[in-house]
Each structure stands twice: as C-alpha cells, then as structure tokens.
C-alpha cells in the first residue's frame, strides 16, 4: 500500500514488533501476531568505486569551479568515510591531534549520534588545506559544501566526464572508503566499523565487500 521496498518494509515491521512485545509484556494483547511471521532481507548490491575509477576522478581536471569543488568534497568523503550531512556539519574544531600525534577528525554522526574518529590521510588533508581560505570557511566551517541535491546532480556529470558507467551518488563515497580504500588495503573490519561510526559490525559487513584484489592478495600470502 505504501510502495515500500521489501527491506524498508521489514525495518518498519521490526520496529512495530517492539511495540507488540511491549503490549504482550503488559498483558494488553493475548496473542503475538508475529508468531508465524519470518522476514528475509533482500541482498542489496552496494555501488562503490574501484581503485582505477577513483583515480580517474582524482586525476580528471575540470574547467568549472563548481565541478572541481564537488569532486574535491566527494574525494574527501572517499578518504574519510563520512556521510554527506556529517561533512556539512564539520568545523575546524573537529580536527584534533590523535593518539599517534597526527591529525584526526573527531565528530558525531548525525544519523546515529555515535562518536567517530578518523585519522586524516594525505589526500583528505590536502583538500582541507586547499579550501582553508575559501570565503565559506572563514567562519570556522571546514569545507565549502553545496546542497545534497546539487551535489548528487553534479556527481552524475562528473561520472560522465570521467567515463564511469555507474550511478554515482555521494553515498557511494562511503562504500568506496569501506571497500576500496580500507578493507582492500588490509585494514581490519573492526577498525573500519569504528571509523564509520557503526554500533554493530554486521552493518559494516553490508557496506564493505571484499574485492577480488583483496582475495588475490590474501591467497598470494598463503602461497608464500
């Protein structure tokens, strides 16, 4: 009736089941309507960029400032794993010196309110440095961001110019960080989960798929 997908429907039903359990516990209803109901989530194919595709976007020069700026913010997300809204909310106070003496991002995810700390790789640091004198960043804001709608609209344009045949959206950057940037380079799933701000490692397993390159590297170690 509401035109929800299977997985969205199941999430709503799981929340509703909590209410039902409360009703049963308080003896407000006698029977559990979920007693013979079993749900099954559909497997979702998450879009992420391969190393080659990521390098294509990084190395592609754009003639317009709007595309260059959106590209840089997207690349920043690919190397930090932060969601769009969390990057929008970043200010210079979110940059701290970490336990290793290097610069980290320390923020709270707006979606889950969980704390997340991410060491800044050189690519991300260079982008911060590039925009430190931007007019938007003069009031403490870390990066100059556009609206979510405009950002995703321009990313489609960037994908076409970079010859990437994928439905590129900003959330793809988060998947790319989990899969291509971290897991494929040997970072443990526990560390990735912590940096993404997940409270359950099962969530990270949905985001982060092991690529064929990672399997190949692991098997080569086994051969040796």
Coordinates of C-alpha atoms in Angstrom, one line a residue:
X1 CA 0.0 0.0 0.0
X2 CA 2.8 2.4 0.8
X3 CA 5.0 1.3 -2.1
X4 CA 7.9 0.4 0.2
X5 CA 10.6 -2.0 -0.9
X6 CA 11.0 -5.3 0.9
X7 CA 13.9 -4.2 3.1
X8 CA 12.2 -1.0 4.1
X9 CA 9.0 -2.9 5.0
X10 CA 11.0 -5.3 7.2
X11 CA 12.6 -2.4 9.1
X12 CA 9.2 -0.9 9.8
X13 CA 7.9 -4.3 10.9
X14 CA 10.8 -4.8 13.2
X15 CA 10.1 -1.5 15.0
X16 CA 6.4 -2.4 15.1
X17 CA 7.3 -5.8 16.7
X18 CA 8.9 -4.0 19.6
X19 CA 5.6 -2.3 20.3
X20 CA 3.8 -5.7 20.1
X21 CA 6.3 -7.2 22.5
X22 CA 5.6 -4.3 24.9
X23 CA 1.9 -5.0 24.6
X24 CA 2.3 -8.7 25.4
X25 CA 4.6 -7.9 28.3
X26 CA 1.9 -5.6 29.8
X27 CA -0.9 -8.1 29.0
X28 CA -2.6 -5.6 26.7
X29 CA -2.9 -8.2 24.0
X30 CA -3.1 -12.0 24.4
X31 CA -1.6 -13.3 21.2
X32 CA 1.5 -12.4 19.2
X33 CA 0.6 -11.7 15.6
X34 CA 4.2 -12.2 14.6
X35 CA 4.4 -15.8 15.9
X36 CA 4.3 -17.4 12.4
X37 CA 5.9 -14.5 10.6
X38 CA 9.5 -14.7 9.3
X39 CA 11.2 -11.9 7.5
X40 CA 14.1 -12.1 5.0
X41 CA 16.1 -9.1 3.8
X42 CA 16.9 -8.9 0.1
X43 CA 20.6 -8.7 -0.7
X44 CA 21.5 -5.2 -1.9
X45 CA 24.3 -4.6 -4.3
X46 CA 26.1 -1.6 -3.0
X47 CA 27.8 0.8 -5.5
X48 CA 31.4 1.6 -4.9
X49 CA 34.3 2.8 -7.0
X50 CA 37.3 0.6 -7.9
X51 CA 40.8 1.9 -7.4
X52 CA 41.0 2.7 -11.2
X53 CA 37.7 4.6 -11.2
X54 CA 38.7 6.5 -8.0
X55 CA 42.0 7.5 -9.7
X56 CA 40.1 8.6 -12.8
X57 CA 38.0 11.0 -10.8
X58 CA 41.0 12.3 -8.8
X59 CA 43.2 12.9 -11.9
X60 CA 40.4 14.5 -14.0
X61 CA 40.8 18.2 -14.3
X62 CA 37.6 20.3 -14.6
X63 CA 37.2 23.7 -16.2
X64 CA 34.5 24.9 -13.9
X65 CA 34.9 25.7 -10.2
X66 CA 31.5 24.1 -9.3
X67 CA 32.6 20.6 -10.6
X68 CA 36.1 20.9 -9.1
X69 CA 34.6 21.8 -5.7
X70 CA 32.1 18.9 -5.8
X71 CA 34.8 16.5 -6.9
X72 CA 37.0 17.5 -4.0
X73 CA 34.3 17.1 -1.4
X74 CA 33.4 13.7 -2.9
X75 CA 37.1 12.6 -2.8
X76 CA 37.3 13.8 0.8
X77 CA 34.4 11.5 1.7
X78 CA 36.1 8.6 -0.1
X79 CA 39.1 9.0 2.1
X80 CA 37.3 9.7 5.4
X81 CA 34.1 7.6 5.1
X82 CA 32.0 10.4 6.3
X83 CA 28.4 10.8 5.2
X84 CA 27.3 14.0 3.4
X85 CA 25.5 15.6 6.3
X86 CA 28.5 14.9 8.6
X87 CA 30.8 16.7 6.2
X88 CA 28.4 19.6 6.0
X89 CA 28.5 19.8 9.9
X90 CA 32.3 19.7 10.1
X91 CA 34.1 22.7 11.5
X92 CA 37.7 23.4 12.3
X93 CA 37.2 22.3 16.0
X94 CA 36.5 18.7 14.7
X95 CA 40.2 18.5 13.7
X96 CA 42.2 17.1 16.7
X97 CA 45.6 15.6 17.3
X98 CA 45.2 11.9 17.7
X99 CA 46.9 9.3 19.8
X100 CA 49.6 9.0 17.2
X101 CA 50.4 12.7 17.1
X102 CA 48.8 13.0 13.6
X103 CA 45.6 14.9 12.7
X104 CA 42.3 13.1 13.1
X105 CA 38.6 14.1 12.5
X106 CA 36.5 13.7 15.7
X107 CA 32.8 14.1 15.2
X108 CA 29.4 12.6 15.9
X109 CA 27.3 11.1 13.2
X110 CA 24.1 13.0 12.9
X111 CA 22.2 9.8 11.9
X112 CA 23.1 7.7 14.9
X113 CA 24.7 10.2 17.4
X114 CA 27.6 7.8 17.7
X115 CA 31.1 9.2 18.1
X116 CA 33.6 8.6 15.2
X117 CA 37.3 9.3 14.9
X118 CA 39.1 9.0 11.6
X119 CA 42.8 9.6 11.0
X120 CA 43.3 12.0 8.1
X121 CA 45.1 10.6 5.1
X122 CA 47.2 13.0 3.0
X123 CA 44.6 13.2 0.2
X124 CA 42.0 14.5 2.7
X125 CA 44.5 16.8 4.4
X126 CA 45.4 18.4 1.1
X127 CA 41.7 19.1 0.3
X128 CA 41.3 20.8 3.7
X129 CA 44.4 22.9 3.1
X130 CA 43.1 23.8 -0.4
X131 CA 39.9 25.3 0.9
X132 CA 41.2 26.9 4.2
X133 CA 40.9 30.4 2.7
X134 CA 37.6 29.9 0.9
X135 CA 35.0 32.5 1.9
X136 CA 32.6 29.9 3.2
X137 CA 35.4 28.5 5.5
X138 CA 36.2 31.9 7.1
X139 CA 33.6 31.4 9.8
X140 CA 35.0 28.1 11.0
X141 CA 33.4 25.7 8.5
X142 CA 35.8 23.1 7.4
X143 CA 34.8 22.7 3.7
X144 CA 32.5 24.6 1.3
X145 CA 29.6 22.2 0.6
X146 CA 26.6 22.6 -1.7
X147 CA 23.1 21.2 -1.2
X148 CA 22.7 17.4 -1.3
X149 CA 20.6 17.7 -4.4
X150 CA 23.1 19.8 -6.3
X151 CA 26.0 17.7 -5.2
X152 CA 24.4 14.5 -6.5
X153 CA 23.4 16.2 -9.7
X154 CA 27.0 17.4 -10.4
X155 CA 28.3 13.9 -9.4
X156 CA 26.3 12.5 -12.3
X157 CA 28.1 15.0 -14.6
X158 CA 31.5 14.1 -13.1
X159 CA 30.9 10.4 -13.7
X160 CA 30.1 11.0 -17.3
X161 CA 33.2 13.2 -17.8
X162 CA 35.3 10.6 -16.0
X163 CA 33.8 7.8 -18.1
X164 CA 32.5 5.9 -15.1
X165 CA 29.4 3.9 -16.0
X166 CA 27.9 3.8 -12.5
X167 CA 25.0 5.7 -10.9
X168 CA 27.3 7.9 -8.9
X169 CA 25.9 9.4 -5.7
X170 CA 27.5 10.9 -2.6
X171 CA 26.8 7.8 -0.5
X172 CA 29.0 5.9 -3.0
X173 CA 31.9 7.6 -1.4
X174 CA 31.2 5.9 2.0
X175 CA 31.1 2.5 0.3
X176 CA 34.3 3.3 -1.5
X177 CA 36.1 4.2 1.7
X178 CA 34.9 1.0 3.3
X179 CA 35.7 -1.3 0.4
X180 CA 38.4 0.1 -1.9
X181 CA 40.4 2.5 0.4
X182 CA 40.4 0.5 3.6
X183 CA 39.4 -3.2 3.5
X184 CA 41.1 -3.9 0.2
X185 CA 44.3 -2.5 1.6
X186 CA 44.3 -4.7 4.7
X187 CA 42.6 -2.5 7.3
X188 CA 40.7 -4.7 9.7
X189 CA 36.9 -4.7 9.5
X190 CA 36.8 -3.8 13.3
X191 CA 38.8 -0.6 12.5
X192 CA 36.6 0.2 9.5
X193 CA 33.5 -0.3 11.6
X194 CA 34.8 2.1 14.3
X195 CA 35.7 4.8 11.7
X196 CA 32.3 4.5 10.0
X197 CA 30.7 5.0 13.4
X198 CA 28.7 1.8 13.3
X199 CA 27.4 0.3 16.5
X200 CA 27.1 -3.2 15.0
X201 CA 29.8 -4.8 12.9
X202 CA 27.1 -6.5 10.8
X203 CA 26.3 -3.1 9.4
X204 CA 29.9 -2.7 8.3
X205 CA 29.7 -6.1 6.5
X206 CA 26.8 -4.8 4.4
X207 CA 28.8 -1.6 3.5
X208 CA 32.1 -3.2 2.9
X209 CA 32.6 -6.0 0.4
X210 CA 35.9 -7.9 0.0
X211 CA 37.1 -7.3 -3.5
X212 CA 38.7 -9.8 -5.8
X213 CA 42.0 -7.9 -5.4
X214 CA 41.9 -8.5 -1.6
X215 CA 41.2 -12.2 -2.1
X216 CA 44.1 -12.4 -4.5
X217 CA 46.5 -10.7 -2.1
X218 CA 45.4 -13.0 0.8
X219 CA 45.8 -16.1 -1.3
X220 CA 49.3 -14.9 -2.5
X221 CA 50.3 -14.6 1.2
X222 CA 49.0 -18.2 1.7
X223 CA 51.1 -19.4 -1.3
X224 CA 54.2 -17.9 0.1

